[in-house]
Amino acid sequence: MEPVIRLEDVHKAFGRRRILQGLSFAVEQGKTYVIMGGSGSGKSVTLKHIIGLLKPDEGRVLVKGQEVPSLNREGLLALRRKMGFLFQSGALINWMSVYDNVALPLRENTRLTETEIRERVMECIRLVELERAADQFPDQISGGMKKRAGLARTLVGEPEIVLYDEPNAGLDPIMSETINRLILDVQERFKVTSVVVTHKRACAYTVGDIIAIFDSGRIVAEGSPDEMRSSDHPLVRRFLGGIMD
Amino acid sequence: MGVLDDLGSGIRRSVTGAGFTLELLFCTLWRLPHLVRKIRFTLDQMFASGVRTIPVVMVVAVFAGMILSLQTGIELKRYGQHTLIGNIVAISMCREMGPFITALILAATVGSAMAAELGTMNVSEEVMALEVMSIDPLRFLVLPRIVALSLMCPLLTIFADIIGILGGSIVASVHLGVSFSFYLNSARESLTTIGSGLPKDVYVGLFKAWVFGITIAAVGCSCGLRAEGGAMGVGSAVRQAVKSSFLLIIIFGYVITWFFYSFLNGAF
Ligand SMILES: Nc1ncnc2c1ncn2[C@@H]1O[C@H](COP(=O)(O)OP(=O)(O)OP(=O)(O)O)[C@@H](O)[C@H]1O
Ligand SMILES: [Mg+2]
């Protein structure tokens, strides 16, 4: 079967700085693909290519068989309605409360009534355990709470494909585990296809079907969690070896 | 060479900037039918941009009217023509000063705030987040702002005109010995005798204000949406927005005056 997400030999440079250099990988329907790699190496840039926020200099980016860089505006909007993207920063709209932020995609893109919206939004807010902060504004809550609010907003539209940029950075170990379970739960319940960028081994092992190591602009190693555990590739050992955190 | 290079890239930047602003304006107008779903945001914006600037506009307009009245009044009195002061203040307030001071105040307060708000949203990935959610930033952020300012700028101008004329009347009665009722009468006369129906000085002034309002909002949004690189980037976006709006207000003000009073009258 054709993979849902496929990157082929993607190159991207910002000015003279080459960030992606021959990046290729594919994610099968319903699978979770975990990317680990050094800070500033281009993982967020990779995710932005998949959702069409950035265009590659060379190479192909395919999502559900469509060439993302050459889609027109309508095509891109239609595709994005099926996708969710969790920004590394959360990227909440700063003049709207947490509740309104989570409700935003439903209010703008669907014809649901305010009561139906309220039900869906509160369910998502409960999943990330933010009931107490629903009426607060982004600048009144912590970084980890913004991350969770961003996650709720990502999931509220019930996307088929979800891209998570460091879903549990800046969270305490317990909340981190909750989020890992949430990602796993979403994947099992809705059969979503996802790409997860993370620095946490626990997250990679919990949610990943495939774990990949990203270095110097491409994937240098990938495999199932068991394969990666027993791999002796030096970078794999650096990122995944040692004690679990 | 360095200076020439700088100049070259400066010009290139302002040309692409102008192109971006125009494109933004047209694309936003194209989305006008979506306004029905954005009425609340638009009203919020109108309140934020209009109602909050009323005090400043009031103070500036009073003094502008008083200065106008005093300056011209002193000169007129030397020729014994100071009874004309009501006409002169009324015409220059409605035709030039009212729209002009309103627009400068709006550019400095509301236009810069728009650039700062949208700039901050842009550098903190919020605009990207909107796009990812299939929410069109032009429809969501720019449309309400442009519509709000295109309505508020003329409204505030009417207000500034009235306050300015009243301000002029104080000076007229205190320093020039022109009574309040005489002053008001001559002001009303000068505004009604020229045109039929809605006086030309008033509607040209309001047309100007409408153009200024659209310009200020489009420039503010455009600079904000092009901001990049953190707080510094937002700062320079705001600076750029205020600079460009001031320039465009002066230029458009001249062009509109020329068009209505010179070109249409066949004088040119
Ligand atoms: N729009 C852009 N313009 C210019 N340079 C950019 C842009 N976006 C990213 N970069 C650069 O690309 C490089 C990779 O950025 P990216 O955000 O993908 O890193 P990352 O792998 O996600 O790192 P981290 O783990 O710290 O989040 C960085 O050095 C960054 O400066
Ligand atoms: Mg990143």
JSON list of C-alpha atoms in Angstrom, two decimals, chain A residues 48 51 53 73 77 80-81 85 87 89 91-96 104-105 107-109 153, chain B residues 31 37-38 41 120-121 124-126 128-137 139-141:
[
{"chain": "A", "resi": 48, "resn": "LYS", "atom": "CA", "xyz": [6.79, 22.14, 8.23]},
{"chain": "A", "resi": 51, "resn": "ILE", "atom": "CA", "xyz": [2.20, 20.35, 6.07]},
{"chain": "A", "resi": 53, "resn": "LEU", "atom": "CA", "xyz": [4.42, 25.67, 5.42]},
{"chain": "A", "resi": 73, "resn": "ARG", "atom": "CA", "xyz": [-4.45, 27.13, -2.08]},
{"chain": "A", "resi": 77, "resn": "LEU", "atom": "CA", "xyz": [-6.61, 23.97, 2.71]},
{"chain": "A", "resi": 80, "resn": "ARG", "atom": "CA", "xyz": [-4.75, 20.58, 6.06]},
{"chain": "A", "resi": 81, "resn": "ARG", "atom": "CA", "xyz": [-8.29, 20.01, 7.29]},
{"chain": "A", "resi": 85, "resn": "PHE", "atom": "CA", "xyz": [0.11, 20.07, 13.72]},
{"chain": "A", "resi": 87, "resn": "PHE", "atom": "CA", "xyz": [3.88, 23.47, 17.20]},
{"chain": "A", "resi": 89, "resn": "SER", "atom": "CA", "xyz": [5.94, 26.53, 21.00]},
{"chain": "A", "resi": 91, "resn": "ALA", "atom": "CA", "xyz": [1.52, 28.70, 19.04]},
{"chain": "A", "resi": 92, "resn": "LEU", "atom": "CA", "xyz": [-1.69, 29.61, 20.84]},
{"chain": "A", "resi": 93, "resn": "ILE", "atom": "CA", "xyz": [-3.41, 32.77, 19.65]},
{"chain": "A", "resi": 94, "resn": "ASN", "atom": "CA", "xyz": [-2.38, 35.11, 22.43]},
{"chain": "A", "resi": 95, "resn": "TRP", "atom": "CA", "xyz": [-5.53, 37.21, 22.65]},
{"chain": "A", "resi": 96, "resn": "MET", "atom": "CA", "xyz": [-7.88, 34.24, 23.00]},
{"chain": "A", "resi": 104, "resn": "LEU", "atom": "CA", "xyz": [-11.17, 27.98, 17.02]},
{"chain": "A", "resi": 105, "resn": "PRO", "atom": "CA", "xyz": [-10.77, 25.26, 14.35]},
{"chain": "A", "resi": 107, "resn": "ARG", "atom": "CA", "xyz": [-15.80, 27.56, 14.88]},
{"chain": "A", "resi": 108, "resn": "GLU", "atom": "CA", "xyz": [-13.98, 28.48, 11.70]},
{"chain": "A", "resi": 109, "resn": "ASN", "atom": "CA", "xyz": [-14.14, 25.26, 9.74]},
{"chain": "A", "resi": 153, "resn": "ARG", "atom": "CA", "xyz": [-6.37, 22.26, 19.67]},
{"chain": "B", "resi": 31, "resn": "ARG", "atom": "CA", "xyz": [-12.91, 38.16, 0.94]},
{"chain": "B", "resi": 37, "resn": "ARG", "atom": "CA", "xyz": [-19.14, 35.84, 10.02]},
{"chain": "B", "resi": 38, "resn": "LYS", "atom": "CA", "xyz": [-16.60, 38.32, 11.31]},
{"chain": "B", "resi": 41, "resn": "PHE", "atom": "CA", "xyz": [-14.29, 40.83, 15.50]},
{"chain": "B", "resi": 120, "resn": "THR", "atom": "CA", "xyz": [4.15, 39.38, 17.23]},
{"chain": "B", "resi": 121, "resn": "MET", "atom": "CA", "xyz": [1.74, 36.76, 15.95]},
{"chain": "B", "resi": 124, "resn": "SER", "atom": "CA", "xyz": [5.66, 33.51, 17.41]},
{"chain": "B", "resi": 125, "resn": "GLU", "atom": "CA", "xyz": [4.31, 31.13, 14.73]},
{"chain": "B", "resi": 126, "resn": "GLU", "atom": "CA", "xyz": [0.70, 32.07, 15.46]},
{"chain": "B", "resi": 128, "resn": "MET", "atom": "CA", "xyz": [1.49, 29.73, 10.77]},
{"chain": "B", "resi": 129, "resn": "ALA", "atom": "CA", "xyz": [-0.77, 28.04, 13.28]},
{"chain": "B", "resi": 130, "resn": "LEU", "atom": "CA", "xyz": [-3.79, 29.69, 11.66]},
{"chain": "B", "resi": 131, "resn": "GLU", "atom": "CA", "xyz": [-2.69, 28.45, 8.25]},
{"chain": "B", "resi": 132, "resn": "VAL", "atom": "CA", "xyz": [-2.21, 24.96, 9.58]},
{"chain": "B", "resi": 133, "resn": "MET", "atom": "CA", "xyz": [-5.76, 25.04, 10.92]},
{"chain": "B", "resi": 134, "resn": "SER", "atom": "CA", "xyz": [-6.97, 26.01, 7.42]},
{"chain": "B", "resi": 135, "resn": "ILE", "atom": "CA", "xyz": [-7.92, 29.44, 8.75]},
{"chain": "B", "resi": 136, "resn": "ASP", "atom": "CA", "xyz": [-7.12, 32.16, 6.28]},
{"chain": "B", "resi": 137, "resn": "PRO", "atom": "CA", "xyz": [-5.11, 34.88, 8.09]},
{"chain": "B", "resi": 139, "resn": "ARG", "atom": "CA", "xyz": [-9.98, 36.72, 6.44]},
{"chain": "B", "resi": 140, "resn": "PHE", "atom": "CA", "xyz": [-9.36, 36.21, 10.14]},
{"chain": "B", "resi": 141, "resn": "LEU", "atom": "CA", "xyz": [-6.92, 39.00, 10.97]}
]
